[in-house]
């Protein structure tokens, strides 16, 4: 079939040198997590991924066919492709070649999208433009829930609408950490009974929270559930909760380890990204590598690493590495992902979790670290999908600037180009 597409344009991004064998099947699996926000299906299923090639030095070229050369969401798709496969084993450089679908191919892609909608109104209640971050750890006791709550709070304080799903069904702790209590309300829509998450205003933003803690008699109640029941409980939180179409982010506080819930969530939300939490101890880092391994095997992108409980600084200014040092950086290097934050060990974090006032709302060093983490997540690691308020001129300018930046990557002597924010 001969395509009437315009000449392809290449886009590339250099990555940390760690060349090795690149598995094209793994890359194709990772690209299933790239969703076309307009059509609501992944770019592999829609037939947009035409080719994936790599060389012995780890340079990967992905050929993408757009429904139209002037697709306004091209910049979003481009960024998602890079971030999804940039951290794959052996990849040192990512280049994207663009082409355009023929009329017949467009018709086929649209038919697939419509068929998917007809077969499943929504696999989950999570909107196509909501960014999902799974906060995971290899073991318990590393402060994963604390990081989830404080990160979500810091993001909401920036004016975002952020959901928190407490998927640690056995060890739920989010309600107390946020100072939220009471049963979840229910509504009926189109014959379905749905749960309404609790809402909490944080500055100009909003938190929406769902937890098993809102469904039991009290927080001391023991849930003696096995794998199938655990999976079903989390599935209800993803499918039967009114999260809202305006949700910018959903942070999922995962249970520790690599068990049934992790596999179930990865299947339900294949576009999710993973934030791995560890402590500075090298022993904890080695256990956390299992969470990274599970993310890879589930074709989920590891967006970054957070080292919690870093050095404690006393009133005299002396720092003490009470839980060791180097674990976060070692995990980041092993995962091929950035170390996004090192959260200091402070009493304010513990007391904030006990009183329902997250430390991120305070003025301590830990609060600053959580706010900095929110900044890097929103602007670099997992930026939101910005669709509202974008004009065609701004979108065209953003795409042109991205292409110019890619050309600069391929020719280091050229000055870099700053990408305007489409707002």
Short mmCIF file of C-alpha atoms in Angstrom, two decimals:
data_model
loop_
_atom_site.label_atom_id
_atom_site.label_comp_id
_atom_site.label_asym_id
_atom_site.label_seq_id
_atom_site.Cartn_x
_atom_site.Cartn_y
_atom_site.Cartn_z
CA UNK A 1 0.00 0.00 0.00
CA UNK A 2 1.43 3.33 -1.05
CA UNK A 3 1.13 6.12 1.48
CA UNK A 4 0.46 9.69 0.47
CA UNK A 5 2.12 10.88 3.65
CA UNK A 6 4.49 13.85 3.80
CA UNK A 7 8.21 13.27 4.27
CA UNK A 8 8.93 11.83 7.69
CA UNK A 9 10.67 14.01 10.22
CA UNK A 10 13.01 12.56 12.82
CA UNK A 11 13.02 13.37 16.50
CA UNK A 12 15.65 12.10 18.86
CA UNK A 13 16.78 12.22 22.47
CA UNK A 14 20.08 11.04 23.89
CA UNK A 15 19.98 9.05 27.11
CA UNK A 16 22.56 7.95 29.68
CA UNK A 17 25.05 5.57 28.09
CA UNK A 18 24.12 1.98 28.98
CA UNK A 19 24.09 0.26 25.58
CA UNK A 20 23.14 -3.36 25.36
CA UNK A 21 20.67 -5.70 23.76
CA UNK A 22 17.39 -3.95 22.96
CA UNK A 23 14.30 -6.16 22.88
CA UNK A 24 11.83 -4.81 20.28
CA UNK A 25 9.01 -6.84 21.82
CA UNK A 26 9.63 -5.14 25.15
CA UNK A 27 9.57 -1.73 23.46
CA UNK A 28 6.33 -2.56 21.66
CA UNK A 29 4.84 -3.67 24.98
CA UNK A 30 5.93 -0.41 26.63
CA UNK A 31 4.34 1.58 23.80
CA UNK A 32 0.99 -0.01 24.67
CA UNK A 33 1.06 2.39 27.58
CA UNK A 34 1.01 5.39 25.22
CA UNK A 35 -2.63 6.37 24.83
CA UNK A 36 -3.95 8.62 22.08
CA UNK A 37 -6.00 10.99 24.30
CA UNK A 38 -8.37 11.74 21.44
CA UNK A 39 -9.18 8.12 20.50
CA UNK A 40 -8.76 6.61 23.96
CA UNK A 41 -6.78 3.55 22.79
CA UNK A 42 -3.07 2.76 22.78
CA UNK A 43 -0.98 3.60 19.72
CA UNK A 44 0.01 -0.04 19.11
CA UNK A 45 -3.59 -1.24 18.93
CA UNK A 46 -4.52 1.67 16.68
CA UNK A 47 -1.80 0.68 14.20
CA UNK A 48 0.18 3.88 14.70
CA UNK A 49 3.45 2.06 15.51
CA UNK A 50 4.76 1.09 12.08
CA UNK A 51 8.29 0.02 12.87
CA UNK A 52 10.81 -0.28 15.69
CA UNK A 53 14.50 -0.68 14.86
CA UNK A 54 17.68 -0.52 16.92
CA UNK A 55 21.42 -0.87 16.41
CA UNK A 56 24.17 -2.45 18.49
CA UNK A 57 24.82 0.84 20.29
CA UNK A 58 21.29 1.03 21.66
CA UNK A 59 19.94 3.68 19.28
CA UNK A 60 16.24 3.09 18.73
CA UNK A 61 14.13 4.46 15.88
CA UNK A 62 10.33 4.29 16.17
CA UNK A 63 8.16 5.05 13.14
CA UNK A 64 4.77 6.51 14.06
CA UNK A 65 1.88 7.10 11.66
CA UNK A 66 -0.44 9.90 12.78
CA UNK A 67 -4.04 10.22 11.70
CA UNK A 68 -3.10 13.66 10.41
CA UNK A 69 0.26 15.36 10.03
CA UNK A 70 -1.04 18.36 11.98
CA UNK A 71 -2.28 16.28 14.93
CA UNK A 72 -2.54 18.77 17.85
CA UNK A 73 -1.57 16.03 20.33
CA UNK A 74 1.59 15.06 18.49
CA UNK A 75 3.77 16.76 21.10
CA UNK A 76 2.08 14.78 23.89
CA UNK A 77 2.44 11.48 22.00
CA UNK A 78 6.06 12.31 21.23
CA UNK A 79 6.88 13.00 24.88
CA UNK A 80 5.05 9.86 26.07
CA UNK A 81 6.91 7.65 23.58
CA UNK A 82 10.24 9.00 24.72
CA UNK A 83 9.53 8.61 28.40
CA UNK A 84 8.02 5.11 28.01
CA UNK A 85 10.91 3.51 26.11
CA UNK A 86 13.77 5.77 27.15
CA UNK A 87 14.32 3.79 30.33
CA UNK A 88 14.21 0.34 28.68
CA UNK A 89 17.24 -1.91 29.02
CA UNK A 90 19.96 -1.18 26.48
CA UNK A 91 18.40 1.99 25.05
CA UNK A 92 20.81 4.93 24.70
CA UNK A 93 19.00 7.11 22.16
CA UNK A 94 15.39 7.45 21.00
CA UNK A 95 14.47 8.84 17.59
CA UNK A 96 10.96 9.14 16.19
CA UNK A 97 10.11 9.15 12.51
CA UNK A 98 6.71 10.61 11.70
CA UNK A 99 4.45 9.68 8.82
CA UNK A 100 0.74 10.00 8.08
CA UNK A 101 -1.95 7.36 7.73
CA UNK A 102 -3.71 6.83 4.43
CA UNK A 103 -7.48 7.29 4.32
CA UNK A 104 -7.93 3.53 4.57
CA UNK A 105 -5.65 3.28 7.58
CA UNK A 106 -7.44 6.17 9.30
CA UNK A 107 -10.77 4.43 8.76
CA UNK A 108 -9.37 1.23 10.28
CA UNK A 109 -7.95 3.07 13.32
CA UNK A 110 -11.23 4.89 13.94
CA UNK A 111 -13.15 1.63 13.63
CA UNK A 112 -10.90 0.01 16.25
CA UNK A 113 -11.37 2.95 18.58
CA UNK A 114 -15.16 2.84 18.19
CA UNK A 115 -15.20 -0.92 18.67
CA UNK A 116 -13.20 -0.61 21.90
CA UNK A 117 -15.65 1.97 23.20
CA UNK A 118 -18.61 -0.26 22.32
CA UNK A 119 -17.09 -3.26 24.07
CA UNK A 120 -16.05 -1.40 27.20
CA UNK A 121 -17.47 1.98 28.06
CA UNK A 122 -14.40 2.31 30.27
CA UNK A 123 -12.05 -0.35 31.54
CA UNK A 124 -11.69 1.95 34.51
CA UNK A 125 -13.26 5.18 35.71
CA UNK A 126 -9.93 6.94 35.14
CA UNK A 127 -10.07 9.51 32.36
CA UNK A 128 -7.79 9.22 29.33
CA UNK A 129 -6.02 12.46 30.25
CA UNK A 130 -5.41 11.55 33.91
CA UNK A 131 -1.78 10.72 34.64
CA UNK A 132 -1.54 7.64 36.89
CA UNK A 133 1.46 7.19 39.21
CA UNK A 134 1.92 3.96 41.16
CA UNK A 135 3.95 4.63 44.32
CA UNK A 136 5.65 1.31 44.99
CA UNK A 137 8.28 -0.26 47.21
CA UNK A 138 9.96 -3.62 47.51
CA UNK A 139 9.20 -3.90 51.24
CA UNK A 140 7.18 -2.25 53.97
CA UNK A 141 8.48 0.34 56.42
CA UNK A 142 10.15 2.66 53.91
CA UNK A 143 7.51 5.41 54.19
CA UNK A 144 5.77 4.74 50.88
CA UNK A 145 2.36 5.94 52.13
CA UNK A 146 3.94 9.03 53.65
CA UNK A 147 5.57 9.88 50.32
CA UNK A 148 2.26 9.29 48.50
CA UNK A 149 0.25 11.55 50.81
CA UNK A 150 2.81 14.35 50.94
CA UNK A 151 3.49 14.29 47.20
CA UNK A 152 -0.24 14.39 46.44
CA UNK A 153 -0.71 17.25 48.91
CA UNK A 154 2.16 19.25 47.39
CA UNK A 155 0.74 18.67 43.90
CA UNK A 156 -2.74 19.80 44.98
CA UNK A 157 -1.22 22.90 46.56
CA UNK A 158 -0.04 23.81 43.05
CA UNK A 159 -3.69 24.00 41.95
CA UNK A 160 -4.04 20.46 40.58
CA UNK A 161 -6.87 18.00 41.17
CA UNK A 162 -5.20 14.87 42.54
CA UNK A 163 -6.71 11.53 43.44
CA UNK A 164 -5.26 9.15 46.02
CA UNK A 165 -6.20 5.49 45.81
CA UNK A 166 -5.10 3.61 48.92
CA UNK A 167 -4.47 0.21 47.31
CA UNK A 168 -2.66 -1.10 50.39
CA UNK A 169 -5.85 -2.91 51.39
CA UNK A 170 -4.37 -4.76 54.36
CA UNK A 171 -2.31 -1.85 55.66
CA UNK A 172 -4.40 1.20 54.80
CA UNK A 173 -3.12 4.37 56.45
CA UNK A 174 -4.01 7.21 54.08
CA UNK A 175 -7.22 8.29 55.91
CA UNK A 176 -5.37 9.02 59.15
CA UNK A 177 -2.46 10.69 57.36
CA UNK A 178 -4.86 13.12 55.68
CA UNK A 179 -7.20 13.56 58.62
CA UNK A 180 -10.16 12.34 56.55
CA UNK A 181 -12.79 9.98 57.96
CA UNK A 182 -16.34 8.79 57.39
CA UNK A 183 -18.03 6.37 55.03
CA UNK A 184 -17.88 6.92 51.29
CA UNK A 185 -21.07 8.28 49.79
CA UNK A 186 -22.78 6.47 46.94
CA UNK A 187 -24.63 7.49 43.79
CA UNK A 188 -26.48 5.57 41.10
CA UNK A 189 -25.79 6.30 37.45
CA UNK A 190 -27.30 4.40 34.54
CA UNK A 191 -28.25 1.57 36.85
CA UNK A 192 -24.77 1.29 38.40
CA UNK A 193 -24.00 1.98 42.03
CA UNK A 194 -20.84 4.03 42.35
CA UNK A 195 -18.73 5.35 45.22
CA UNK A 196 -17.89 9.02 45.63
CA UNK A 197 -14.40 9.74 46.99
CA UNK A 198 -13.88 12.08 49.91
CA UNK A 199 -12.67 15.53 48.87
CA UNK A 200 -10.25 17.78 50.69
CA UNK A 201 -9.29 21.28 49.55
CA UNK A 202 -5.59 22.08 49.58
CA UNK A 203 -4.99 25.70 48.67
CA UNK A 204 -6.24 26.19 45.09
CA UNK A 205 -6.26 22.43 44.46
CA UNK A 206 -8.27 19.40 45.50
CA UNK A 207 -7.55 15.94 46.84
CA UNK A 208 -9.98 13.07 46.16
CA UNK A 209 -9.37 10.08 48.39
CA UNK A 210 -10.54 6.49 48.38
CA UNK A 211 -9.41 3.84 50.84
CA UNK A 212 -10.59 0.60 52.39
CA UNK A 213 -10.36 2.57 55.62
CA UNK A 214 -13.59 4.33 54.62
CA UNK A 215 -15.43 1.01 54.27
CA UNK A 216 -14.56 -0.78 57.53
CA UNK A 217 -15.89 -0.24 61.05
CA UNK A 218 -12.69 1.36 62.34
CA UNK A 219 -9.00 1.49 61.48
CA UNK A 220 -8.20 -1.37 63.85
CA UNK A 221 -10.33 -3.79 61.80
CA UNK A 222 -8.26 -6.60 60.29
CA UNK A 223 -9.03 -7.51 56.67
CA UNK A 224 -8.24 -11.19 56.19
CA UNK A 225 -8.49 -11.26 52.41
CA UNK A 226 -6.63 -13.41 49.94
CA UNK A 227 -5.47 -12.65 46.40
CA UNK A 228 -8.75 -12.78 44.49
CA UNK A 229 -10.60 -10.62 47.02
CA UNK A 230 -7.71 -8.13 47.19
CA UNK A 231 -7.71 -7.76 43.42
CA UNK A 232 -11.46 -7.36 43.29
CA UNK A 233 -11.38 -4.69 45.99
CA UNK A 234 -8.81 -2.60 44.12
CA UNK A 235 -10.68 -3.19 40.87
CA UNK A 236 -13.81 -1.66 42.44
CA UNK A 237 -11.79 1.43 43.39
CA UNK A 238 -10.65 1.81 39.78
CA UNK A 239 -13.96 1.04 38.08
CA UNK A 240 -16.72 1.99 40.50
CA UNK A 241 -15.54 5.31 41.92
CA UNK A 242 -16.56 8.70 40.51
CA UNK A 243 -13.06 10.12 40.13
CA UNK A 244 -14.19 12.83 37.70
CA UNK A 245 -13.12 13.87 34.23
CA UNK A 246 -11.11 16.78 35.65
CA UNK A 247 -8.65 14.60 37.57
CA UNK A 248 -5.10 15.66 36.68
CA UNK A 249 -3.29 12.89 38.55
CA UNK A 250 -4.15 9.67 40.35
CA UNK A 251 -1.56 8.50 42.87
CA UNK A 252 -1.95 4.85 43.85
CA UNK A 253 -0.43 3.89 47.19
CA UNK A 254 0.56 0.32 46.32
CA UNK A 255 1.03 -2.44 48.88
CA UNK A 256 4.68 -3.40 49.37
CA UNK A 257 6.13 -6.25 47.38
CA UNK A 258 5.32 -7.81 44.02
CA UNK A 259 2.09 -9.75 44.46
CA UNK A 260 -1.48 -10.06 43.23
CA UNK A 261 -2.52 -6.44 43.61
CA UNK A 262 0.51 -5.18 41.68
CA UNK A 263 -0.22 -7.53 38.77
CA UNK A 264 -3.91 -6.64 38.80
CA UNK A 265 -3.30 -2.88 38.76
CA UNK A 266 -0.73 -3.20 35.96
CA UNK A 267 -3.30 -5.03 33.86
CA UNK A 268 -6.07 -2.51 34.55
CA UNK A 269 -3.93 0.61 34.03
CA UNK A 270 -1.21 -0.25 31.48
CA UNK A 271 -0.40 3.43 30.94
CA UNK A 272 0.53 3.95 34.61
CA UNK A 273 4.02 5.10 35.60
CA UNK A 274 5.91 3.88 38.66
CA UNK A 275 7.62 5.85 41.41
CA UNK A 276 9.78 3.56 43.56
CA UNK A 277 10.43 4.49 47.19
CA UNK A 278 13.44 3.21 49.12
CA UNK A 279 15.53 4.17 52.13
CA UNK A 280 19.26 4.98 51.99
CA UNK A 281 20.21 1.49 53.22
CA UNK A 282 21.73 -0.65 50.49
CA UNK A 283 19.82 -3.67 51.80
CA UNK A 284 16.53 -1.80 51.22
CA UNK A 285 17.74 -0.75 47.78
CA UNK A 286 18.31 -4.37 46.75
CA UNK A 287 14.76 -5.27 47.81
CA UNK A 288 13.38 -2.23 45.96
CA UNK A 289 14.97 -3.51 42.75
CA UNK A 290 12.28 -6.19 42.75
CA UNK A 291 9.63 -3.48 42.39
CA UNK A 292 11.58 -2.11 39.43
CA UNK A 293 11.80 -5.59 37.93
CA UNK A 294 8.05 -6.11 38.29
CA UNK A 295 7.35 -2.77 36.61
CA UNK A 296 9.57 -3.77 33.69
CA UNK A 297 7.90 -7.16 33.32
CA UNK A 298 4.50 -5.45 33.35
CA UNK A 299 5.68 -2.96 30.68
CA UNK A 300 5.30 -0.04 33.07
CA UNK A 301 7.71 2.89 32.93
CA UNK A 302 9.73 3.64 36.06
CA UNK A 303 9.44 7.43 36.22
CA UNK A 304 11.91 7.83 39.07
CA UNK A 305 13.18 6.92 42.51
CA UNK A 306 12.53 8.65 45.84
CA UNK A 307 14.93 8.10 48.73
CA UNK A 308 12.99 8.52 51.96
CA UNK A 309 14.43 8.88 55.48
CA UNK A 310 17.69 10.40 54.29
CA UNK A 311 20.09 12.04 56.72
CA UNK A 312 18.74 13.51 59.98
CA UNK A 313 19.98 17.01 60.79
CA UNK A 314 19.95 18.04 64.45
CA UNK A 315 19.37 21.54 65.81
CA UNK A 316 23.12 22.19 65.79
CA UNK A 317 23.33 21.56 62.04
CA UNK A 318 25.09 18.22 62.26
CA UNK A 319 23.78 15.55 59.85
CA UNK A 320 23.56 11.87 60.72
CA UNK A 321 22.95 9.11 58.18
CA UNK A 322 20.93 6.98 60.59
CA UNK A 323 19.73 4.60 57.90
CA UNK A 324 22.91 4.51 55.85
CA UNK A 325 23.57 6.27 52.57
CA UNK A 326 23.66 5.70 48.83
CA UNK A 327 20.62 3.45 48.48
CA UNK A 328 18.53 5.87 46.44
CA UNK A 329 21.29 6.69 43.96
CA UNK A 330 22.23 3.02 43.60
CA UNK A 331 18.61 2.08 42.89
CA UNK A 332 18.25 4.91 40.36
CA UNK A 333 21.35 3.74 38.52
CA UNK A 334 20.18 0.14 38.53
CA UNK A 335 16.76 1.16 37.25
CA UNK A 336 18.07 3.56 34.64
CA UNK A 337 15.75 6.18 36.15
CA UNK A 338 16.40 9.54 37.84
CA UNK A 339 16.70 10.02 41.58
CA UNK A 340 13.92 12.57 41.97
CA UNK A 341 14.23 13.41 45.67
CA UNK A 342 15.92 12.66 48.96
CA UNK A 343 13.47 13.29 51.78
CA UNK A 344 15.24 14.05 55.08
CA UNK A 345 14.35 12.18 58.23
CA UNK A 346 12.32 14.61 60.37
CA UNK A 347 9.86 14.31 63.26
CA UNK A 348 7.46 16.64 61.41
CA UNK A 349 6.79 13.95 58.80
CA UNK A 350 5.81 11.44 61.49
CA UNK A 351 3.72 13.86 63.53
CA UNK A 352 2.01 15.14 60.39
CA UNK A 353 0.97 11.61 59.51
CA UNK A 354 -0.42 11.04 63.00
CA UNK A 355 -2.37 14.30 63.17
CA UNK A 356 -3.66 14.38 59.59
CA UNK A 357 -1.68 17.48 58.62
CA UNK A 358 0.86 16.41 55.95
CA UNK A 359 4.37 17.75 56.43
CA UNK A 360 4.28 19.11 52.86
CA UNK A 361 2.06 21.94 54.14
CA UNK A 362 4.70 23.10 56.62
CA UNK A 363 7.99 24.98 56.32
CA UNK A 364 10.52 22.31 57.32
CA UNK A 365 13.31 20.88 55.18
CA UNK A 366 11.13 17.85 54.50
CA UNK A 367 8.29 20.11 53.35
CA UNK A 368 10.65 21.82 50.91
CA UNK A 369 11.82 18.42 49.67
CA UNK A 370 8.24 17.27 49.03
CA UNK A 371 7.41 20.50 47.22
CA UNK A 372 10.55 20.12 45.10
CA UNK A 373 9.51 16.53 44.34
CA UNK A 374 6.08 17.72 43.22
CA UNK A 375 7.78 20.32 41.01
CA UNK A 376 10.00 17.80 39.25
CA UNK A 377 7.17 15.27 38.85
CA UNK A 378 4.82 17.81 37.28
CA UNK A 379 7.38 19.54 35.06
CA UNK A 380 9.74 16.71 34.10
CA UNK A 381 9.09 13.17 35.28
CA UNK A 382 5.34 12.83 34.63
CA UNK A 383 4.00 16.11 33.18
CA UNK A 384 0.22 16.45 32.91
CA UNK A 385 -1.70 16.28 29.66
CA UNK A 386 -2.44 19.92 28.85
CA UNK A 387 -5.38 20.01 26.44
CA UNK A 388 -7.65 22.77 27.74
CA UNK A 389 -6.94 26.32 26.67
CA UNK A 390 -4.49 25.40 23.91
CA UNK A 391 -4.77 27.36 20.70
CA UNK A 392 -3.74 25.93 17.35
CA UNK A 393 -0.99 28.54 17.15
CA UNK A 394 0.48 27.52 20.50
CA UNK A 395 0.32 23.83 19.61
CA UNK A 396 2.04 24.43 16.28
CA UNK A 397 4.71 26.48 18.04
CA UNK A 398 5.24 23.72 20.62
CA UNK A 399 5.62 21.05 17.92
CA UNK A 400 8.00 23.23 15.92
CA UNK A 401 10.08 23.93 19.01
CA UNK A 402 10.25 20.23 19.88
CA UNK A 403 11.44 19.42 16.37
CA UNK A 404 14.04 22.16 16.61
CA UNK A 405 15.19 20.76 19.93
CA UNK A 406 15.51 17.30 18.38
CA UNK A 407 17.59 18.71 15.55
CA UNK A 408 19.79 20.35 18.15
CA UNK A 409 20.20 16.97 19.91
CA UNK A 410 21.45 15.46 16.66
CA UNK A 411 23.79 18.41 16.04
CA UNK A 412 25.32 19.36 19.43
CA UNK A 413 26.93 22.52 18.05
CA UNK A 414 23.50 24.12 17.57
CA UNK A 415 21.96 26.09 20.48
CA UNK A 416 19.07 24.44 22.28
CA UNK A 417 15.49 25.63 21.79
CA UNK A 418 13.18 26.26 24.70
CA UNK A 419 9.74 24.71 24.32
CA UNK A 420 6.89 27.12 25.11
CA UNK A 421 4.29 25.91 27.57
CA UNK A 422 0.88 25.47 25.88
CA UNK A 423 -1.35 27.18 28.39
#
